[in-house]
XYZ file of C-alpha atoms in Angstrom:
575
model
C -83.370 -47.953 26.126
C -81.409 -48.901 23.084
C -81.173 -45.256 21.950
C -79.919 -44.140 25.377
C -77.106 -46.687 25.251
C -76.158 -45.544 21.759
C -76.084 -41.870 22.782
C -74.033 -42.663 25.852
C -71.453 -44.466 23.682
C -71.243 -41.478 21.348
C -70.689 -39.138 24.270
C -67.920 -41.333 25.610
C -66.256 -41.543 22.192
C -66.464 -37.780 21.704
C -65.187 -37.191 25.231
C -62.141 -39.389 24.753
C -61.550 -37.959 21.293
C -61.595 -34.444 22.747
C -59.411 -35.582 25.620
C -56.929 -37.100 23.154
C -56.850 -33.910 21.074
C -56.451 -31.815 24.242
C -53.587 -33.975 25.448
C -52.013 -33.803 21.991
C -52.244 -30.017 21.965
C -50.994 -29.837 25.542
C -48.044 -32.024 24.621
C -47.277 -29.885 21.566
C -47.576 -26.703 23.622
C -45.280 -28.139 26.274
C -42.795 -29.102 23.579
C -42.870 -25.599 22.103
C -42.573 -23.926 25.518
C -39.831 -26.169 26.848
C -37.881 -27.966 24.163
C -38.172 -25.266 21.464
C -38.315 -22.260 23.780
C -34.850 -20.991 22.871
C -35.565 -21.195 19.148
C -38.895 -19.324 19.317
C -37.597 -16.790 21.799
C -34.857 -15.965 19.323
C -37.424 -15.711 16.531
C -39.572 -13.379 18.627
C -36.538 -11.270 19.478
C -35.637 -11.005 15.813
C -39.204 -9.988 14.991
C -39.388 -7.253 17.612
C -35.813 -5.986 17.597
C -34.279 -3.591 15.135
C -30.515 -3.793 14.741
C -28.319 -0.883 13.680
C -24.569 -1.017 13.286
C -22.129 1.027 15.391
C -19.016 1.500 13.305
C -15.670 0.750 14.912
C -12.944 3.356 14.604
C -10.203 2.252 12.230
C -6.713 2.086 13.696
C -4.483 5.081 13.019
C -1.221 4.986 11.063
C 1.732 6.748 12.681
C 5.160 7.539 11.240
C 8.593 6.880 12.745
C 8.345 10.031 14.869
C 4.852 9.261 16.174
C 3.032 11.671 13.851
C -0.489 10.565 12.964
C -0.591 10.312 9.175
C -3.894 8.455 8.794
C -6.683 9.290 11.226
C -10.468 9.143 11.573
C -13.009 11.923 11.207
C -16.420 11.558 12.845
C -19.243 11.554 10.305
C -22.870 10.372 10.364
C -25.029 7.879 8.516
C -28.654 8.957 7.973
C -31.215 6.136 7.766
C -34.990 5.735 7.921
C -37.222 2.998 9.364
C -40.480 2.906 7.376
C -42.692 1.486 10.137
C -41.690 4.240 12.572
C -42.262 7.231 10.271
C -45.331 9.263 11.307
C -44.958 12.219 8.926
C -43.417 10.920 5.682
C -43.849 14.171 3.726
C -41.931 16.186 6.304
C -39.192 13.515 6.441
C -38.840 13.647 2.655
C -38.796 17.456 2.616
C -36.219 17.797 5.421
C -33.828 15.076 4.221
C -33.871 16.110 0.578
C -33.255 19.747 1.514
C -30.586 19.242 4.187
C -28.728 16.458 2.377
C -29.143 18.102 -1.048
C -30.629 14.931 -2.528
C -33.402 14.610 -5.151
C -36.793 14.390 -3.453
C -37.804 11.423 -5.640
C -34.746 9.467 -4.504
C -35.480 10.150 -0.833
C -39.175 9.300 -1.314
C -38.347 5.873 -2.768
C -36.346 5.006 0.329
C -38.830 6.483 2.795
C -41.755 4.601 1.266
C -39.903 1.316 0.912
C -41.129 -1.434 3.249
C -37.895 -2.633 4.876
C -36.365 -2.872 8.323
C -34.041 0.080 7.647
C -33.013 2.123 4.602
C -29.783 4.097 4.392
C -30.297 7.583 2.948
C -26.724 8.892 2.968
C -23.342 8.004 4.501
C -20.301 10.135 5.357
C -22.430 13.125 6.325
C -20.565 15.839 8.264
C -21.231 15.637 11.993
C -22.600 19.187 12.030
C -25.187 18.213 9.429
C -26.021 15.031 11.328
C -26.577 17.009 14.534
C -28.839 19.458 12.678
C -30.994 16.637 11.280
C -31.143 15.045 14.728
C -32.565 18.299 16.141
C -35.654 17.980 13.892
C -36.624 14.968 16.058
C -38.335 13.198 13.166
C -39.890 9.852 14.008
C -38.317 7.045 11.983
C -35.152 9.001 11.111
C -31.952 7.610 12.613
C -28.674 9.507 12.807
C -25.800 7.180 13.673
C -22.229 8.303 14.158
C -19.691 6.746 11.829
C -16.051 7.257 10.879
C -14.409 8.456 7.708
C -10.672 8.147 7.017
C -8.811 11.443 7.140
C -5.256 12.074 5.936
C -3.746 15.257 7.415
C -0.828 15.319 4.931
C -3.105 14.956 1.879
C -0.806 14.029 -1.057
C 2.311 13.158 0.920
C 3.135 9.424 0.662
C -0.249 8.821 -0.952
C 0.888 5.785 -2.955
C 2.357 4.217 0.171
C -0.486 4.830 2.608
C -3.346 4.110 0.232
C -6.947 4.933 1.151
C -10.205 3.339 2.278
C -13.558 2.730 0.626
C -17.124 3.612 1.555
C -17.237 0.958 4.283
C -13.888 2.134 5.674
C -12.092 -0.888 4.236
C -8.563 -0.637 2.804
C -8.361 -0.246 -0.972
C -4.654 0.134 -1.832
C -1.302 0.609 -0.084
C -0.660 -0.035 3.591
C -4.366 0.439 4.278
C -5.186 -2.815 2.516
C -1.958 -4.671 3.400
C -2.569 -4.233 7.131
C -6.359 -4.432 6.948
C -6.559 -7.198 9.555
C -4.771 -4.997 12.102
C -6.385 -1.669 11.263
C -10.011 -2.702 10.980
C -12.040 -2.958 14.162
C -15.129 -4.959 15.091
C -18.428 -3.129 14.600
C -20.912 -2.898 17.474
C -24.730 -2.870 17.328
C -27.713 -0.954 18.727
C -30.744 -3.174 19.453
C -34.155 -1.488 19.906
C -37.464 -3.230 20.720
C -40.561 -2.620 18.562
C -44.214 -3.621 18.754
C -46.004 -5.821 16.217
C -46.328 -2.847 13.878
C -42.579 -2.176 13.966
C -42.921 0.987 16.087
C -40.142 1.453 18.612
C -41.145 0.971 22.239
C -39.394 3.811 24.042
C -39.956 2.324 27.508
C -38.012 -0.777 26.478
C -34.818 1.217 26.012
C -32.034 -0.175 23.850
C -29.244 -2.703 24.132
C -25.772 -1.884 22.860
C -22.888 -4.106 21.873
C -19.954 -1.718 21.941
C -17.559 -1.688 18.974
C -13.876 -2.625 19.303
C -11.561 -0.123 17.650
C -8.846 -1.247 15.252
C -5.173 -1.333 16.221
C -2.766 1.487 15.439
C -0.014 0.790 12.907
C 3.441 2.267 13.484
C 5.578 2.439 10.356
C 9.196 3.280 9.486
C 8.254 6.107 7.115
C 9.586 9.436 8.396
C 7.350 12.268 7.198
C 10.157 14.807 7.475
C 12.334 12.757 5.122
C 9.288 12.009 2.961
C 8.667 15.741 2.701
C 12.255 16.402 1.571
C 12.037 13.608 -1.003
C 8.651 14.776 -2.273
C 9.796 18.398 -2.655
C 12.916 17.373 -4.584
C 10.968 14.991 -6.802
C 8.376 17.633 -7.694
C 11.088 20.207 -8.257
C 13.111 18.070 -10.676
C 9.969 16.868 -12.465
C 9.001 20.480 -13.127
C 12.440 21.778 -14.106
C 13.231 18.775 -16.341
C 9.642 18.407 -17.616
C 9.860 14.735 -16.728
C 6.986 12.264 -16.912
C 7.556 10.923 -13.427
C 10.159 11.021 -10.646
C 10.715 8.374 -7.966
C 12.838 8.733 -4.832
C 13.412 5.868 -2.397
C 15.160 6.247 0.966
C 15.831 3.244 3.201
C 18.000 1.901 5.966
C 20.255 -0.639 4.222
C 20.970 -2.460 7.482
C 17.435 -3.536 8.353
C 15.296 -2.707 5.307
C 13.179 -0.016 6.967
C 11.917 2.414 4.333
C 12.224 6.035 5.433
C 10.657 7.625 2.358
C 9.040 6.571 -0.916
C 7.994 9.379 -3.232
C 6.578 8.696 -6.684
C 5.357 11.974 -8.144
C 2.876 12.968 -9.297
C 0.974 11.818 -6.208
C -2.778 12.167 -5.510
C -4.917 13.638 -2.714
C -5.743 10.865 -0.269
C -8.819 12.748 0.953
C -10.189 12.883 -2.625
C -8.727 9.771 -4.276
C -11.391 9.481 -6.988
C -10.767 12.898 -8.543
C -9.095 12.607 -11.941
C -8.618 16.269 -12.844
C -10.263 18.511 -15.410
C -7.591 17.769 -18.029
C -9.221 14.380 -18.711
C -12.585 15.928 -19.534
C -15.674 13.731 -19.771
C -14.778 10.044 -19.990
C -16.582 6.716 -19.746
C -16.684 4.881 -16.442
C -14.318 2.242 -17.805
C -11.836 4.882 -18.963
C -12.206 6.720 -15.675
C -11.227 3.590 -13.741
C -8.254 3.072 -16.042
C -7.095 6.634 -15.345
C -7.524 6.169 -11.600
C -5.517 2.943 -11.647
C -2.705 4.848 -13.337
C -2.911 7.686 -10.808
C -2.799 5.263 -7.878
C 0.017 3.140 -9.333
C 3.234 3.152 -7.295
C 6.117 3.061 -9.771
C 8.619 2.151 -7.055
C 7.104 -1.311 -6.654
C 4.483 -1.851 -9.380
C 6.621 -1.011 -12.411
C 9.863 -2.407 -13.804
C 12.553 -0.593 -15.772
C 16.003 -1.140 -17.226
C 18.333 -0.084 -14.396
C 21.299 0.751 -16.619
C 24.661 1.365 -14.975
C 23.409 1.247 -11.382
C 23.180 -2.501 -12.007
C 26.948 -2.597 -12.497
C 27.118 -2.723 -8.687
C 25.617 -6.232 -8.873
C 27.955 -7.333 -11.684
C 30.973 -5.985 -9.765
C 29.939 -7.762 -6.568
C 29.407 -11.058 -8.424
C 32.772 -10.708 -10.175
C 34.649 -10.000 -6.932
C 32.870 -12.810 -5.103
C 33.556 -15.258 -7.924
C 37.197 -14.205 -8.236
C 36.645 -13.221 -11.852
C 38.126 -9.778 -11.175
C 40.223 -7.963 -8.577
C 40.661 -4.282 -7.871
C 44.154 -4.452 -9.419
C 43.010 -5.936 -12.740
C 43.551 -3.719 -15.765
C 41.447 -3.381 -18.893
C 41.637 -1.524 -22.171
C 38.650 0.345 -23.557
C 38.858 1.503 -27.200
C 35.275 2.806 -27.017
C 33.591 -0.493 -27.807
C 33.832 -4.241 -27.355
C 33.028 -7.047 -29.789
C 30.840 -9.859 -28.409
C 30.455 -12.574 -31.020
C 29.440 -10.561 -34.107
C 27.999 -7.631 -32.212
C 29.770 -4.348 -31.555
C 28.707 -2.902 -28.181
C 29.705 0.710 -27.592
C 30.923 2.416 -24.457
C 29.203 5.681 -23.579
C 32.593 7.306 -24.278
C 32.941 6.465 -27.943
C 36.612 7.511 -28.064
C 37.352 5.012 -25.304
C 38.842 5.198 -21.813
C 42.087 3.524 -22.794
C 43.940 1.535 -20.140
C 42.195 1.501 -16.744
C 41.989 -0.541 -13.571
C 38.765 -2.164 -12.430
C 38.287 0.664 -9.919
C 38.801 3.238 -12.672
C 36.432 1.312 -14.929
C 33.762 1.544 -12.230
C 34.425 5.244 -11.698
C 34.169 5.755 -15.455
C 31.110 3.478 -15.723
C 32.864 1.772 -18.620
C 30.660 -0.756 -20.433
C 33.519 -2.869 -21.938
C 34.970 -3.413 -18.439
C 31.713 -4.796 -17.059
C 30.971 -6.816 -20.176
C 34.405 -8.419 -19.779
C 33.707 -9.205 -16.116
C 30.288 -10.652 -17.004
C 31.785 -12.879 -19.699
C 34.487 -14.067 -17.288
C 31.815 -15.091 -14.798
C 29.844 -16.959 -17.468
C 26.133 -17.613 -17.836
C 25.878 -20.419 -15.282
C 27.692 -18.619 -12.483
C 26.128 -15.246 -13.318
C 22.703 -16.838 -13.029
C 23.830 -18.389 -9.743
C 24.615 -14.954 -8.308
C 21.466 -13.476 -9.795
C 19.563 -16.028 -7.764
C 21.808 -15.772 -4.686
C 21.334 -12.004 -4.544
C 17.544 -12.499 -4.533
C 16.918 -10.931 -7.934
C 14.809 -13.811 -9.271
C 12.192 -13.413 -6.559
C 10.181 -10.484 -5.257
C 11.547 -8.519 -2.323
C 8.535 -9.285 -0.135
C 7.871 -5.618 0.626
C 4.703 -5.080 2.663
C 2.807 -3.321 -0.107
C 0.429 -5.023 -2.567
C 1.128 -5.441 -6.255
C 4.902 -5.821 -6.281
C 6.164 -6.680 -9.774
C 8.799 -9.348 -10.384
C 12.060 -9.205 -12.318
C 11.779 -9.673 -16.089
C 14.873 -11.659 -17.032
C 16.098 -13.880 -19.865
C 15.600 -17.574 -19.285
C 18.882 -19.220 -18.500
C 18.713 -21.456 -21.570
C 18.127 -18.393 -23.782
C 20.996 -16.373 -22.350
C 23.950 -16.426 -24.715
C 27.095 -14.298 -24.793
C 25.379 -11.182 -26.173
C 22.541 -11.357 -23.652
C 25.034 -11.865 -20.825
C 27.021 -8.874 -22.065
C 24.014 -6.522 -22.098
C 22.762 -7.728 -18.721
C 26.219 -7.085 -17.260
C 25.833 -3.341 -17.724
C 22.116 -3.184 -16.891
C 20.256 -3.541 -20.189
C 17.909 -6.058 -21.886
C 16.096 -6.969 -18.646
C 13.950 -5.115 -16.110
C 13.631 -4.894 -12.340
C 11.703 -2.699 -9.927
C 13.317 0.261 -8.148
C 12.671 -1.398 -4.770
C 14.441 -4.550 -5.976
C 17.524 -2.569 -7.015
C 17.600 -0.626 -3.733
C 17.156 -3.760 -1.622
C 19.827 -5.702 -3.536
C 22.438 -2.949 -3.379
C 21.612 -2.451 0.308
C 22.327 -6.122 0.876
C 25.653 -5.889 -0.955
C 26.960 -2.846 0.938
C 25.617 -3.725 4.410
C 28.032 -6.624 4.903
C 26.265 -9.143 2.697
C 22.891 -9.727 4.387
C 19.841 -9.791 2.122
C 17.218 -7.675 3.874
C 13.472 -7.371 3.276
C 12.362 -3.802 2.567
C 9.368 -2.863 4.691
C 7.280 -0.165 6.359
C 5.455 -1.988 9.166
C 7.229 -1.816 12.527
C 4.573 -2.712 15.088
C 0.857 -2.670 15.813
C -0.792 -1.902 19.138
C -4.235 -1.161 20.507
C -5.308 2.224 21.865
C -4.329 1.230 25.417
C -0.918 0.056 24.156
C -1.413 -3.191 26.049
C -1.383 -5.495 23.041
C 1.710 -5.096 20.915
C 2.672 -6.967 17.757
C 6.241 -6.367 16.583
C 6.714 -7.272 12.934
C 9.757 -9.231 11.799
C 11.071 -9.843 8.291
C 13.302 -12.492 6.669
C 17.044 -11.898 6.413
C 19.354 -14.056 4.270
C 22.899 -13.847 5.535
C 26.139 -13.897 3.529
C 24.876 -13.346 -0.011
C 28.377 -11.902 -0.438
C 31.343 -12.004 1.930
C 32.155 -9.139 4.252
C 35.374 -8.677 2.257
C 33.475 -8.243 -1.008
C 31.029 -5.895 0.707
C 33.864 -3.746 2.075
C 35.534 -3.638 -1.336
C 32.310 -2.521 -2.980
C 31.865 0.246 -0.415
C 35.409 1.451 -1.098
C 34.969 1.404 -4.889
C 31.590 3.155 -4.816
C 32.913 5.864 -2.513
C 35.595 6.603 -5.104
C 32.887 6.818 -7.779
C 31.437 9.765 -5.845
C 34.741 11.277 -4.820
C 36.301 11.469 -8.276
C 34.216 9.488 -10.756
C 30.952 9.752 -12.659
C 29.035 10.278 -9.412
C 30.948 13.364 -8.223
C 27.763 15.470 -8.363
C 26.488 13.304 -5.505
C 29.337 14.402 -3.203
C 28.238 15.897 0.131
C 30.680 18.025 2.066
C 31.125 16.659 5.565
C 29.900 13.183 4.670
C 31.308 10.029 3.120
C 29.027 9.046 0.264
C 29.189 6.067 -2.067
C 27.084 5.672 -5.179
C 26.559 4.855 -8.835
C 25.020 6.768 -11.725
C 22.949 5.406 -14.605
C 21.480 6.579 -17.886
C 19.346 4.080 -19.754
C 17.269 4.372 -22.898
C 13.700 3.168 -22.801
C 12.248 0.808 -25.369
C 12.029 1.082 -28.299
C 15.659 2.097 -28.778
C 16.072 5.352 -30.618
C 12.858 6.814 -29.210
C 14.785 9.631 -27.554
C 13.336 8.745 -24.149
C 15.759 8.159 -21.298
C 15.795 7.276 -17.629
C 18.360 9.058 -15.469
C 19.133 7.664 -12.038
C 21.568 7.752 -9.152
C 21.905 5.400 -6.200
C 23.825 6.705 -3.185
C 24.485 5.647 0.404
C 26.102 7.165 3.495
C 28.259 6.922 5.508
C 30.220 5.054 2.848
C 32.209 2.969 5.324
C 29.143 1.923 7.370
C 25.955 2.711 5.414
C 22.906 3.690 7.431
C 20.878 5.410 4.727
C 20.540 4.570 1.020
C 18.701 6.649 -1.567
C 17.688 5.986 -5.161
C 16.454 8.773 -7.463
C 14.931 7.902 -10.868
C 13.868 10.534 -13.407
C 11.682 9.263 -16.251
C 12.007 10.953 -19.647
C 13.732 14.212 -18.648
C 13.941 16.895 -21.313
C 17.264 18.425 -22.306
C 20.254 16.987 -20.418
C 19.354 13.423 -19.432
C 22.537 11.959 -17.909
C 22.121 10.458 -14.454
C 25.377 11.918 -13.187
C 24.270 15.434 -14.130
C 20.605 15.519 -13.095
C 19.927 12.576 -10.724
C 23.095 12.699 -8.608
C 22.432 16.320 -7.535
C 18.963 15.265 -6.347
C 20.433 12.675 -3.973
C 23.121 15.155 -2.921
C 20.462 17.716 -1.927
C 18.464 15.009 -0.195
C 21.492 13.910 1.840
C 22.371 17.511 2.665
C 18.961 17.777 4.313
C 18.490 14.394 5.922
C 22.000 13.432 7.067
C 22.157 16.284 9.624
C 18.572 15.438 10.612
C 19.609 11.803 11.215
C 22.847 12.875 12.930
C 25.036 11.226 10.273
C 27.221 14.181 9.282
C 30.930 14.207 10.090
C 31.878 17.880 10.084
C 35.508 16.979 10.728
C 35.594 15.216 7.359
C 36.386 17.890 4.740
């Protein structure tokens, strides 16, 4: 009797213990199925779904006339999924043969235990279609996009190019990355526990969103003219480099920017056979030099083209008038330093207008000294020369200028005629534009607007303008003086029949002095009374004749002879 009672107690204890465990498990199961259902469903989905990216098409870049200058070419990405491969040897043989890859390299990827392994990107669509026709289990052929530039070298340093993932690397491609790049989509396929795709389950797709198109001010017709002239003068003068800038001085829109030699945008990593075999570090250094845009990334001594700024500051300050007369004996003494004029025998007596036409150094040194360091620095700052232009390209260099406290009479004298400091070509063009356009400091730029493929979402770009950096009176006077420079002064080789052209020549010697290396340049604008186009040509280290008035002015003249009729800016009634 006693044993029966004991056994019954044990049974009851075991029963309630089992009941407690059952209830505990039931509670846990309920918690997992209800409270944590979303979490574990997501985990299960991740375990059984394979995700592949669908690349979004990058936005196109179009010029001022609507020409597509950066487009997309359909290519394919070949990948393998290890768990879905049923005949690995055939996969290795086909992919290595068709893609011209080492069999060992393909084998390593095929045999690697991973969700997906990329074999090769940027495969021509025809090749991708051929591989797809083999119908190999575990081999995925996904369409992708590769950037394509129909004009190849034209405006290469402006447009820039993209990398392996279609991301901007340099130029406008990287500056407007946020507008041009799209949002990638995905393909989701369901697999069993072994990772094999379940065909009956189909696939889910999240469609990609294409990037927005970018419309820019660059005109490929004008760019073509500029590029041809730059290459021509570089060859005939055996120059190191030639830069030509063309812009609208009223609003800062850049119509052309050539900096030859340029590079092929469709093959940006080719360095040429002349470099031979080099280390990877040296190769990258060479590429950086090839890609470098001298119009914005490099500074130089502007020489006499900078006399436009000194003249404008002097007129605005009242330090000089057009009637003022000067005497040039061929040099001027500043403290204990003798600074020569380019005409060593001197220009003799001359007015300020004549001094500008003659590009006379003593005249501009005198004007600079009349202004004085404090006020000259004031105008340097007022004209925007102490800050970057804000152009919508990466890597703009800043002005290299004496500190105000270090600028004495000699430094002021040399700066007055464009030596002993450095600026970028785009800074010079933007500043002179601002002086001759009525006195409004503009921001040079390419971007005009961005819109999606349906043209329903439009973003119009705007840029800062600083008004009245000089008075309208000073601006008009400068236009008049610079027109005379072209009509009968040092810039007469820039004269265009049927057009009113203003401009200024320059010839500067590169550092170190006495090296025999020069920079010849000419800055011109038209129509002279109401400028709508401004051009700057810079020839680095020309051989033989190196004077800006003789070799750079004719370049701008030829450019204007081509583009002024194209822009409808010729006055054929003006002899």
